[in-house]
Short mmCIF file of C-alpha atoms and ligand atoms in Angstrom, two decimals:
data_model
loop_
_atom_site.label_atom_id
_atom_site.label_comp_id
_atom_site.label_asym_id
_atom_site.label_seq_id
_atom_site.Cartn_x
_atom_site.Cartn_y
_atom_site.Cartn_z
CA UNK A 170 0.21 -0.07 -0.08
CA UNK A 171 1.02 3.57 -0.75
CA UNK A 172 0.92 5.20 2.59
CA UNK A 173 4.18 7.09 2.93
CA UNK A 174 5.06 8.42 0.11
CA UNK A 175 5.31 12.28 0.66
CA UNK A 176 7.81 10.80 2.76
CA UNK A 177 9.69 9.18 -0.03
CA UNK A 178 9.75 12.14 -2.19
CA UNK A 179 12.77 13.48 0.56
CA UNK A 180 13.85 10.38 2.56
CA UNK A 181 15.97 8.66 -0.95
CA UNK A 182 18.43 7.08 2.17
CA UNK A 183 16.04 3.76 2.97
CA UNK A 184 16.71 1.50 -0.09
CA UNK A 185 18.79 -0.61 1.49
CA UNK A 186 16.18 -1.49 5.03
CA UNK A 187 14.89 -4.77 4.65
CA UNK A 188 11.15 -4.00 4.31
CA UNK A 189 12.51 -1.46 1.25
CA UNK A 190 9.35 -1.66 -1.36
CA UNK A 191 9.89 -1.02 -4.73
CA UNK A 192 8.74 2.36 -5.59
CA UNK A 193 6.66 1.38 -9.21
CA UNK A 194 5.26 3.92 -11.66
CA UNK A 195 4.03 4.07 -15.11
CA UNK A 196 1.00 5.72 -16.94
CA UNK A 197 -1.17 5.07 -19.66
CA UNK A 198 -2.49 7.51 -22.48
CA UNK A 199 -6.84 7.99 -22.63
CA UNK A 200 -6.39 6.99 -25.86
CA UNK A 201 -8.30 5.16 -28.85
CA UNK A 202 -8.91 1.77 -27.62
CA UNK A 203 -7.60 -0.85 -24.58
CA UNK A 204 -6.48 -3.45 -25.96
CA UNK A 205 -4.34 -7.17 -25.83
CA UNK A 206 -0.87 -5.62 -26.29
CA UNK A 207 -0.96 -3.08 -23.58
CA UNK A 208 -3.08 -5.64 -20.86
CA UNK A 209 0.07 -7.97 -21.84
CA UNK A 210 3.10 -5.13 -22.65
CA UNK A 211 1.72 -3.37 -19.70
CA UNK A 212 -1.03 -3.38 -17.37
CA UNK A 213 -1.04 -7.20 -16.67
CA UNK A 214 2.73 -6.32 -15.13
CA UNK A 215 1.77 -4.10 -12.84
CA UNK A 216 -0.65 -5.32 -11.21
CA UNK A 217 1.77 -8.51 -10.41
CA UNK A 218 3.66 -7.30 -8.96
CA UNK A 219 1.31 -4.60 -7.09
CA UNK A 220 1.22 -6.31 -3.37
CA UNK A 221 5.20 -5.85 -3.28
CA UNK A 222 5.78 -2.63 -4.88
CA UNK A 223 5.49 1.02 -3.97
CA UNK A 224 2.28 1.00 -7.03
CA UNK A 225 1.32 4.57 -8.49
CA UNK A 226 -0.17 4.70 -11.96
CA UNK A 227 -1.23 7.67 -14.50
CA UNK A 228 -3.24 7.81 -16.61
CA UNK A 229 -1.68 10.43 -18.82
CA UNK A 230 -4.70 13.37 -20.34
CA UNK A 231 -1.66 16.02 -21.30
CA UNK A 232 0.13 13.29 -23.53
CA UNK A 233 -3.60 12.08 -25.12
CA UNK A 234 -4.08 16.02 -26.84
CA UNK A 235 -0.43 14.62 -28.95
CA UNK A 236 -3.59 13.46 -30.70
CA UNK A 237 -5.89 16.55 -30.44
CA UNK A 238 -9.19 15.06 -29.33
CA UNK A 239 -12.69 15.40 -28.99
CA UNK A 240 -13.36 16.64 -25.26
CA UNK A 241 -16.44 15.12 -24.95
CA UNK A 242 -14.56 12.16 -26.25
CA UNK A 243 -11.15 12.11 -24.07
CA UNK A 244 -14.12 12.45 -21.13
CA UNK A 245 -15.18 8.98 -22.01
CA UNK A 246 -11.44 7.61 -22.50
CA UNK A 247 -11.06 8.79 -19.55
CA UNK A 248 -13.58 7.00 -17.70
CA UNK A 249 -13.16 4.14 -19.77
CA UNK A 250 -9.51 3.66 -19.13
CA UNK A 251 -10.32 4.38 -15.70
CA UNK A 252 -12.40 1.38 -15.84
CA UNK A 253 -10.63 -0.79 -17.85
CA UNK A 254 -8.08 -0.64 -14.79
CA UNK A 255 -9.38 -1.67 -12.07
CA UNK A 256 -10.44 -3.57 -14.24
CA UNK A 257 -7.55 -5.90 -14.62
CA UNK A 258 -7.07 -5.82 -11.45
CA UNK A 259 -5.84 -2.36 -10.19
CA UNK A 260 -6.67 -2.12 -6.28
CA UNK A 261 -7.59 0.97 -5.55
CA UNK A 262 -5.80 -0.52 -1.88
CA UNK A 263 -3.19 -0.97 -2.57
CA UNK A 264 -1.60 1.44 -5.29
CA UNK A 265 -2.79 4.77 -6.45
CA UNK A 266 -4.57 5.58 -9.61
CA UNK A 267 -5.15 9.05 -10.23
CA UNK A 268 -5.25 11.37 -13.93
CA UNK A 269 -2.86 13.60 -15.05
CA UNK A 270 -3.50 16.86 -14.82
CA UNK A 271 -5.01 16.21 -11.43
CA UNK A 272 -2.04 17.11 -10.30
CA UNK A 273 -0.55 19.62 -12.06
CA UNK A 274 2.95 19.42 -10.42
CA UNK A 275 4.15 17.17 -13.22
CA UNK A 276 3.72 20.13 -15.92
CA UNK A 277 5.27 22.27 -13.73
CA UNK A 278 8.51 19.59 -14.17
CA UNK A 279 7.68 19.35 -17.14
CA UNK A 280 8.82 22.81 -18.00
CA UNK A 281 11.76 22.78 -15.68
CA UNK A 282 13.17 19.68 -17.33
CA UNK A 283 13.38 21.57 -20.54
CA UNK A 284 16.49 23.47 -18.81
CA UNK A 285 18.26 20.08 -18.89
CA UNK A 286 16.90 18.88 -22.25
CA UNK A 287 18.37 19.15 -25.73
CA UNK A 288 16.47 19.66 -28.84
CA UNK A 289 18.52 17.29 -30.71
CA UNK A 290 17.31 14.47 -28.18
CA UNK A 291 13.93 14.66 -29.25
CA UNK A 292 14.24 15.35 -32.55
CA UNK A 293 16.00 11.45 -32.10
CA UNK A 294 13.43 9.75 -30.76
CA UNK A 295 11.78 7.19 -32.74
CA UNK A 296 8.20 8.30 -31.78
CA UNK A 297 9.18 12.13 -33.20
CA UNK A 298 10.07 10.85 -36.24
CA UNK A 299 7.60 8.49 -36.64
CA UNK A 300 4.75 10.86 -35.32
CA UNK A 301 5.90 13.92 -37.90
CA UNK A 302 7.14 12.87 -40.89
CA UNK A 303 5.74 14.47 -43.12
CA UNK A 304 4.17 17.26 -42.00
CA UNK A 305 7.49 19.53 -41.57
CA UNK A 306 7.13 22.80 -40.20
CA UNK A 307 3.80 22.17 -39.06
CA UNK A 308 3.86 18.98 -36.05
CA UNK A 309 2.68 20.01 -33.46
CA UNK A 310 5.26 20.63 -30.54
CA UNK A 311 3.05 17.92 -28.01
CA UNK A 312 4.70 15.80 -30.67
CA UNK A 313 8.25 17.03 -29.72
CA UNK A 314 8.29 17.24 -25.93
CA UNK A 315 6.16 14.40 -25.12
CA UNK A 316 9.80 12.37 -23.77
CA UNK A 317 9.91 15.26 -21.32
CA UNK A 318 6.72 15.33 -19.74
CA UNK A 319 6.77 12.03 -19.33
CA UNK A 320 10.65 12.34 -17.30
CA UNK A 321 8.66 14.35 -15.40
CA UNK A 322 5.92 11.84 -14.56
CA UNK A 323 8.44 9.19 -13.96
CA UNK A 324 11.03 11.48 -12.02
CA UNK A 325 8.36 13.42 -9.88
CA UNK A 326 7.42 10.34 -7.81
CA UNK A 327 10.97 8.65 -6.63
CA UNK A 328 10.17 5.70 -9.24
CA UNK A 329 13.14 2.89 -9.36
CA UNK A 330 11.33 1.16 -11.58
CA UNK A 331 8.90 1.28 -15.32
CA UNK A 332 7.11 -1.61 -15.72
CA UNK A 333 6.53 -0.92 -19.60
CA UNK A 334 5.83 -2.01 -22.90
CA UNK A 335 9.08 -2.39 -25.57
CA UNK A 336 7.99 1.02 -27.31
CA UNK A 337 9.03 2.90 -24.56
CA UNK A 338 11.99 1.98 -23.91
CA UNK A 339 13.70 4.45 -25.69
CA UNK A 340 11.95 7.28 -23.55
CA UNK A 341 13.30 6.31 -20.27
CA UNK A 342 16.61 6.34 -21.39
CA UNK A 343 16.24 9.77 -22.78
CA UNK A 344 14.56 10.02 -18.52
CA UNK A 345 17.56 8.47 -17.61
CA UNK A 346 19.62 11.00 -19.39
CA UNK A 347 17.70 14.12 -18.07
CA UNK A 348 18.01 12.76 -14.32
CA UNK A 349 21.92 12.78 -15.21
CA UNK A 350 22.40 15.70 -16.25
CA UNK A 351 19.79 17.40 -13.36
CA UNK A 352 21.53 16.05 -10.68
CA UNK A 353 25.03 16.70 -11.95
CA UNK A 354 24.25 20.69 -12.26
CA UNK A 355 21.45 21.12 -9.43
CA UNK A 356 22.91 18.30 -7.28
CA UNK A 357 21.17 15.09 -5.98
CA UNK A 358 17.43 15.48 -6.51
CA UNK A 359 16.40 12.72 -8.85
CA UNK A 360 16.50 8.58 -8.64
CA UNK A 361 17.47 6.55 -11.69
CA UNK A 362 14.30 5.24 -12.36
CA UNK A 363 15.08 1.38 -14.48
CA UNK A 364 12.90 0.10 -17.37
CA UNK A 365 11.18 -2.88 -16.48
CA UNK A 366 10.63 -4.44 -19.46
CA UNK A 367 9.68 -8.36 -20.25
CA UNK A 368 10.82 -10.99 -22.50
CA UNK A 369 6.90 -12.33 -22.96
CA UNK A 370 4.80 -9.68 -24.49
CA UNK A 371 6.83 -7.10 -24.62
CA UNK A 372 5.58 -5.85 -28.47
CA UNK A 373 2.19 -7.70 -29.40
CA UNK A 374 1.59 -6.98 -32.94
CA UNK A 375 -1.77 -5.94 -35.50
CA UNK A 376 -3.17 -8.54 -36.15
CA UNK A 377 -3.57 -8.08 -39.75
CA UNK A 378 0.24 -7.03 -40.07
CA UNK A 379 2.73 -8.50 -38.24
CA UNK A 380 5.53 -5.42 -38.71
CA UNK A 381 3.29 -2.43 -37.34
CA UNK A 382 2.59 -2.75 -33.57
CA UNK A 383 -0.99 -3.71 -32.27
CA UNK A 384 -1.37 -0.16 -31.43
CA UNK A 385 -4.60 2.28 -30.25
CA UNK A 386 -4.57 4.45 -32.74
CA UNK A 387 -4.65 2.19 -35.35
CA UNK A 388 -7.74 2.86 -37.72
CA UNK A 389 -8.24 -0.86 -38.84
CA UNK A 390 -10.28 -1.79 -36.39
CA UNK A 391 -8.52 -5.92 -37.51
CA UNK A 392 -5.72 -4.42 -36.58
CA UNK A 393 -6.57 -4.93 -32.77
CA UNK A 394 -8.31 -6.64 -29.51
CA UNK A 395 -10.45 -4.47 -27.84
CA UNK A 396 -11.20 -5.21 -24.83
CA UNK A 397 -14.40 -3.74 -25.97
CA UNK A 398 -14.67 -6.30 -28.71
CA UNK A 399 -17.57 -8.77 -27.91
CA UNK A 400 -16.69 -12.49 -28.31
CA UNK A 401 -17.90 -13.65 -31.67
CA UNK A 402 -16.03 -10.03 -32.73
CA UNK A 403 -12.85 -11.61 -31.40
CA UNK A 404 -12.85 -15.39 -32.14
CA UNK A 405 -13.23 -13.37 -35.96
CA UNK A 406 -10.59 -11.33 -35.23
CA UNK A 407 -8.23 -14.17 -35.23
CA UNK A 408 -10.09 -15.96 -37.27
CA UNK A 409 -8.70 -13.72 -39.87
CA UNK A 410 -5.38 -13.14 -38.28
CA UNK A 411 -2.73 -12.92 -41.62
CA UNK A 412 -0.53 -16.18 -41.01
CA UNK A 413 3.11 -17.22 -42.47
CA UNK A 414 3.66 -19.45 -45.63
CA UNK A 415 4.62 -23.59 -44.09
CA UNK A 416 1.73 -25.40 -42.78
CA UNK A 417 3.74 -26.32 -39.36
CA UNK A 418 2.60 -23.70 -35.55
CA UNK A 419 6.36 -22.61 -34.86
CA UNK A 420 7.87 -19.22 -33.92
CA UNK A 421 10.53 -17.52 -36.25
CA UNK A 422 11.93 -14.49 -37.27
CA UNK A 423 11.02 -15.80 -40.96
CA UNK A 424 7.44 -16.41 -39.10
CA UNK A 425 6.46 -12.43 -37.36
CA UNK A 426 2.60 -13.49 -37.87
CA UNK A 427 2.64 -16.64 -36.07
CA UNK A 428 5.41 -15.66 -33.39
CA UNK A 429 3.26 -12.97 -32.26
CA UNK A 430 -0.04 -15.45 -32.24
CA UNK A 431 2.18 -17.24 -30.25
CA UNK A 432 3.15 -15.03 -28.22
CA UNK A 433 -0.31 -13.99 -27.10
CA UNK A 434 -1.08 -17.24 -26.14
CA UNK A 435 1.30 -17.68 -24.21
CA UNK A 436 1.48 -14.59 -22.95
CA UNK A 437 -2.16 -16.44 -21.42
CA UNK A 438 -1.88 -19.13 -21.29
CA UNK A 439 0.83 -19.39 -18.81
CA UNK A 440 3.55 -21.49 -21.10
CA UNK A 441 6.42 -21.01 -23.08
CA UNK A 442 7.08 -20.28 -26.73
CA UNK A 443 8.85 -24.01 -27.18
CA UNK A 444 5.75 -25.33 -24.63
CA UNK A 445 2.74 -23.51 -27.75
CA UNK A 446 4.74 -25.47 -30.05
CA UNK A 447 4.58 -28.80 -28.71
CA UNK A 448 1.16 -28.61 -27.84
CA UNK A 449 0.26 -27.63 -31.48
CA UNK A 450 2.84 -30.02 -32.83
CA UNK A 451 0.99 -32.03 -35.63
CA UNK A 452 -2.30 -29.71 -35.64
CA UNK A 453 -3.21 -26.95 -38.67
CA UNK A 454 -3.29 -23.38 -38.60
CA UNK A 455 -7.43 -23.80 -38.25
CA UNK A 456 -6.78 -25.38 -35.05
CA UNK A 457 -4.36 -22.97 -33.02
CA UNK A 458 -6.64 -20.95 -34.41
CA UNK A 459 -10.10 -22.05 -32.72
CA UNK A 460 -7.81 -22.59 -29.37
CA UNK A 461 -6.14 -19.41 -29.49
CA UNK A 462 -10.03 -17.48 -29.93
CA UNK A 463 -10.49 -19.28 -26.76
CA UNK A 464 -7.99 -18.48 -24.87
CA UNK A 465 -8.29 -14.80 -25.45
CA UNK A 466 -11.77 -14.99 -24.74
CA UNK A 467 -11.82 -16.98 -21.67
CA UNK A 468 -8.80 -14.64 -20.38
CA UNK A 469 -10.72 -11.26 -21.13
CA UNK A 470 -15.00 -12.35 -20.28
CA UNK A 471 -14.09 -12.07 -16.50
CA UNK A 472 -12.41 -8.64 -16.71
CA UNK A 473 -15.17 -7.18 -19.25
CA UNK A 474 -17.77 -7.78 -16.85
CA UNK A 475 -15.81 -5.91 -14.22
CA UNK A 476 -15.19 -3.32 -16.57
CA UNK A 477 -18.95 -2.77 -18.07
CA UNK A 478 -20.06 -2.47 -14.09
CA UNK A 479 -17.46 -0.10 -13.28
CA UNK A 480 -18.28 2.15 -16.46
CA UNK A 481 -21.43 2.81 -15.13
CA UNK A 482 -20.73 3.36 -12.03
CA UNK A 483 -19.13 7.36 -12.93
CA UNK A 484 -19.01 8.67 -9.26
CA UNK A 485 -17.10 5.48 -7.69
CA UNK A 486 -14.87 5.57 -10.10
CA UNK A 487 -14.40 9.36 -9.98
CA UNK A 488 -14.09 9.29 -6.23
CA UNK A 489 -10.71 6.52 -7.11
CA UNK A 490 -9.09 9.18 -9.17
CA UNK A 491 -9.89 12.06 -6.46
CA UNK A 492 -8.84 10.03 -3.80
CA UNK A 493 -5.22 9.11 -6.52
CA UNK A 494 -4.63 12.79 -6.99
CA UNK A 495 -4.27 13.84 -3.84
CA UNK A 496 -2.56 11.72 -2.41
CA UNK A 497 -0.22 12.09 -5.36
CA UNK A 498 0.01 15.18 -4.95
CA UNK A 499 1.10 15.71 -1.58
CA UNK A 500 3.77 13.49 -2.51
CA UNK A 501 4.45 15.38 -5.71
CA UNK A 502 4.62 18.58 -3.61
CA UNK A 503 7.14 17.66 -1.45
CA UNK A 504 9.23 16.58 -4.36
CA UNK A 505 8.32 20.27 -6.02
CA UNK A 506 9.67 22.22 -3.49
CA UNK A 507 12.86 20.15 -3.44
CA UNK A 508 13.21 20.50 -6.93
CA UNK A 509 12.48 24.72 -7.18
CA UNK A 510 14.78 25.21 -3.96
CA UNK A 511 17.47 23.39 -6.15
CA UNK A 512 16.61 25.43 -9.18
CA UNK A 513 16.47 28.98 -6.95
CA UNK A 514 13.28 29.81 -8.39
CA UNK A 515 10.21 31.42 -6.31
CA UNK A 516 10.86 34.29 -4.15
CA UNK A 517 12.97 33.99 -1.22
CA UNK A 518 12.30 32.15 1.81
P1 TYM B 1191 0.57 4.25 -24.18
O1 TYM B 1191 -0.72 4.38 -23.37
O2 TYM B 1191 0.97 3.97 -26.21
O3 TYM B 1191 0.32 2.65 -23.80
C1 TYM B 1191 0.58 1.97 -22.39
C2 TYM B 1191 1.39 0.81 -22.14
O4 TYM B 1191 1.31 -0.05 -23.12
C3 TYM B 1191 2.39 -0.73 -23.89
N1 TYM B 1191 1.88 -1.41 -25.49
C4 TYM B 1191 2.24 -2.39 -25.55
N2 TYM B 1191 2.44 -3.00 -24.70
C5 TYM B 1191 2.95 -4.96 -25.38
N3 TYM B 1191 2.53 -4.78 -27.33
C6 TYM B 1191 2.12 -3.54 -27.89
N4 TYM B 1191 1.50 -3.12 -29.27
C7 TYM B 1191 1.79 -2.40 -27.41
N5 TYM B 1191 1.20 -1.09 -27.19
C8 TYM B 1191 1.02 -0.44 -25.44
C9 TYM B 1191 3.19 0.52 -24.16
O5 TYM B 1191 4.20 0.19 -24.17
C10 TYM B 1191 2.74 1.19 -22.19
O6 TYM B 1191 3.73 0.29 -21.46
N6 TYM B 1191 4.04 7.47 -22.85
C11 TYM B 1191 3.30 6.51 -22.63
C12 TYM B 1191 2.38 6.49 -21.78
C13 TYM B 1191 3.21 7.70 -20.35
C14 TYM B 1191 4.21 6.33 -19.29
C15 TYM B 1191 4.68 7.44 -18.49
C16 TYM B 1191 4.37 5.49 -19.21
C17 TYM B 1191 3.18 8.58 -19.67
N7 TYM B 1191 4.19 8.39 -18.91
C18 TYM B 1191 6.05 7.33 -17.96
C19 TYM B 1191 5.26 4.48 -18.40
C20 TYM B 1191 5.96 6.27 -17.54
C21 TYM B 1191 2.25 5.55 -23.51
O7 TYM B 1191 1.93 6.68 -24.73
O8 TYM B 1191 2.07 4.99 -23.91
#
């Protein structure tokens, strides 16, 4: 349980004590559909370590502004995402869950970190290159500055471990560079975070194009399995998922589509890739897909039932998020006092 969050923000010396619990922080954008990639790459790992860590999870609505969302839709997506996270097992008694803009320290710190971040570093980010491709000078400044806000999210809470999917690796590397530079210039202020990226499920690919990662913002519904999909829609999407040439159910560099489906099957059934391959030895693609669809449906159905129930209870969702924001704000404010002090800003005290 995150009970001592405000104290931790100034006391970094307890890392060696027996009862030290790792501070974990991660975020997710309320944009598009919560999908199987988000669950397997990130959220399931958040839930799995919730008992042994001090966990803080954030619905990053400021990051979602990158996609120019309609304000009404954005509000709906915040409720949807909060419901999906709670339904996936984020017990609000065991972690903090809040909306990023409810804790203004995130944006304040982002501005301050601009001072130790270089344009060249931001321009080199893969995500910036992808999202700005073909836009010339018309690309929004949010696309460029996005990783600084992510760094602020992480280091505001003395985070030690950041459980994410593989696509966030580069942003966490940049965060580490920002910490090194800030601490060197202003004195030891921020804890150095580490990415926690599992080998299984860290990069779930699109069902209709295994060279592209499964993405919330994809316009092609057949590319992802959303938590809003009914069992029949899930079965249909898996039946239509592309496969590779050949007829054996085996993974490999030359079989990106099957490798992805085997990963999904293995991640949900707790089997390693060789175990999945053995399980389907001598079987056909059709048999594999049928069984895979049932594994996905069986895994998602209980979460989906809970999601529907929670989504209808907006006052409850709002209460959880408010409580999370209040407790996160206390920790954030303690840290910000130290940061402002170190940087010499504000009136004399
Ligand atoms: P976002 O919202 O795109 O994704 C949320 C989490 O899901 C993971 N993920 C995937 N994992 C495996 N396969 C996929 N196809 C897949 N797609 C998404 C992501 O890696 C991520 O862990 N910038 C972040 C949000 C963020 C954040 C943070 C994360 C803001 N501040 C601080 C960690 C710490 C993002 O856009 O994630």
